[in-house]
RNA sequence: GGGCGCGUAGCUCAGUGGGAGAGCGCUCGCUUCACACGCGAGAGGUCGCAGGUUCGAAACCCGCCGCGCCCACCA
């Protein structure tokens, strides 16, 4: 380090993320290290496909957590020397994006229908250009080492071609088909949505009882319903076949009130005799269960609710055009008037709502495109069973299998404009349909004009191809060969079915192999009060604001420390802890750089017991972090690092060697060498987790021939440096230091006073000097020189305090007595344990010996007092 | 209805068979020549409740109480 550098560093008493981060980021980006060349085959290459954020969205805490974990893995593997690719892409997010732009249009007093499909799509693309780069800037601020040079978008030409290719192939295989089925209709987005986009909410409704008179006029049956308005589309009434009460009714006819239609009484095992009256009205057009029953009995399927969520003309002039709520009130009033309303009671139950628009789902029969999933699911279940895909935590694999075992057809068409339009063409003149990526100009059968299907695909259909469509599939691209399959997929629990399962199915189907070997499921970050983090609730916390406040390293560390196998509340304290670590590491580094011999090489040169100790501890933390990362245990990796830096490196080692650094001669060179070595290893060890501060400090400690830390080697634990003897000695020294400090504090001896003492403790000659330094003691070997005025118990011995200046003993008698009482209680407990014959006989000898040793230690301390 | 998870210091959470821990907060002391976003020392816990297994349980088993999440077609 040059003198000006040295002086500049001296002034920087705090780590300033706002000043450092842009500089470091720029260095990384221009280094080209985020972009691996795809020149080799898969081999030991390492890749992760970052879950594509919505293109017009903002970074949220879930992203911050995912960046922290994935980028830690990516940086770690890059430092292991593996060609490493962190795949970047954004998602067009069909419904979400379209609805945002529709809202914008609404503010302008127009609609997408009014401006037309082409103009509308232009508007969305313009919107995307405006907002799309935002998310990438935010990812950079977190330090995500994504391959920014190859950013993908799910509507890119090449990506879209992959989607079309998949659709046609699955159609040709007979897995994709078109048909009239009951779907979840979202009146908000005016589109069908899949089962997975529906959420159930508790709603307080009313359960109405309605009498349906027999056609012959001899009595009635009473049905119960929470949706009286759907009675207008009833086409049957059902009872359970074994229900004695109604057996004779089966086959008879009732008259539908208000409408006058005759309905057959049918028998079906679906009906629960114990619910309500045991008679169920059947509305195949507006209820999923009734739809199934209707199909199996060949019932007519009537529809009285339109795609706008209002009563349609089919219901007749009396109710047509009414909203569901008003229609319900009107129907109930009419039923009452007709004298067939038999009762009503409050009823709370679960009702489906659209996850996207928040509106209540209308089950409707609709002509849609579906995909049969059972055939694709089978091999995707197998790869999880035989361990080729491993879930972390494991139980998520069971959740996955449970869902896959019961998988149902997927409604893949959406009545939207923003997305991949179906490669399906209909002939205007005849019945011909073409499903192809290369449609002919005109119909091959009748030469009629072709018209493309209006619908687009569910966004998740394209997302399912993400790990290979981003790498150039279906072309035989070098990137695909080099980086598919990817290694780990990191995402939240909420999209295991929506995304993870479908990627596994599609990866196996189209690439012949599962798209990743490990699935790490992250926590869902909740607001500090335990509620969901969301903008609408006002509980959201913006990761970028947190970066502004605490720095990117702090946010990353906090996220890693928070990460868990279950949902976690956002912890500002963990982020602050990360900020503390970054600052601590920075300042410790300043101290090292300003104190060491400038000519000392970075190498382990232990010249004293504390050197052997820190090298041993370093080897242990290196092994631990490595193990934790391999197990996706980020919290313990981060917190273990924190403990090492604070609890061992800074609190003890730096303090222990200050005297030697202030000295001269070869020992100063030796300790400087070791210190520099330990610092460099620590920086490299910490870099994957807190990259900015470590890269910044690295610029001061790297050799002229070395590049950025991001491209340096990850440290390997040196087992030869493990030194249990040195660890035991330092453990004693630390305990002794703390005992003496505690005593001094209690008795009120001023911190500056150097207290004369005599240490009576066998076998710690190598470290008593260290205790003296740390506890401000003067070791008085001349035993006769001063009188012993007090004694302090330390493990396995005692420290006699001698008379001296500043040694004013006040309340120490109390303290000693307190300590004695505590010791006696502890000794009693341990003796009782040893007196238990069963314990001595049955417990492992090592445990018994350990307890005996502990007793001996406690006894000698008590005796010393 | 089925499944999963959680109840440990004031708060947020580690610890999963042998001496109750961390961060934050709190108290006391310290302008110690890296850091006051600091350093040192402390206080604070019937480990949800009740049984069981074991020489030994915060941890393993059973039950109960409380909280959360996921899945599921009872109108």
Coordinates of C-alpha atoms (C1' of nucleotides) in Angstrom, one line a residue, chain A residues 14 224 270 272 275 280 289 347 408 493 566 584 587 590-591 636 655 741 745 836 838-839 842 844 854, chain B residues 5-6 13-15 18-19 23-24 30 34-35 37-41 55 69-75:
Chain A
X14 CA -16.6 3.7 8.6
X224 CA -80.5 -25.7 0.2
X270 CA -72.2 -37.3 -4.4
X272 CA -74.6 -35.9 1.3
X275 CA -76.4 -31.9 4.7
X280 CA -79.4 -31.0 -4.0
X289 CA -69.6 -30.6 -8.9
X347 CA -73.7 -19.7 6.6
X408 CA -55.6 -32.7 -13.0
X493 CA -43.1 -22.5 -1.5
X566 CA -40.1 -22.1 7.6
X584 CA -16.3 -4.5 11.6
X587 CA -12.2 -1.5 10.4
X590 CA -7.8 -1.0 8.3
X591 CA -6.2 -1.8 11.6
X636 CA -25.6 -20.9 10.0
X655 CA -6.2 -7.6 20.7
X741 CA -12.4 -8.6 34.2
X745 CA -15.7 -4.5 37.3
X836 CA -26.1 -41.9 41.0
X838 CA -27.1 -45.9 37.4
X839 CA -25.5 -42.9 35.8
X842 CA -24.9 -46.8 32.1
X844 CA -20.8 -43.6 28.3
X854 CA -15.8 -30.6 35.7
Chain B
rG5 C1' -44.9 -26.7 10.8
rC6 C1' -44.2 -23.7 15.2
rC13 C1' -34.8 -16.6 16.7
rA14 C1' -30.6 -20.7 17.1
rG15 C1' -30.0 -25.2 19.9
rG18 C1' -25.2 -35.4 28.8
rG19 C1' -22.7 -28.1 31.7
rG23 C1' -28.6 -10.5 17.8
rC24 C1' -31.4 -6.4 19.4
rC30 C1' -14.9 3.0 29.5
rA34 C1' -9.3 -0.3 13.9
rC35 C1' -14.3 0.6 14.7
rC37 C1' -22.7 1.7 13.6
rG38 C1' -17.2 0.9 19.2
rC39 C1' -15.0 -1.8 23.8
rG40 C1' -15.6 -4.4 28.7
rA41 C1' -18.8 -6.3 32.5
rC55 C1' -29.0 -43.3 34.3
rC69 C1' -49.3 -22.5 6.5
rC70 C1' -50.6 -25.8 2.4
rC71 C1' -54.0 -29.0 -0.1
rA72 C1' -59.3 -30.5 -0.7
rC73 C1' -65.8 -30.3 -5.3
rC74 C1' -70.5 -30.6 1.2
rA75 C1' -74.7 -27.4 -1.7

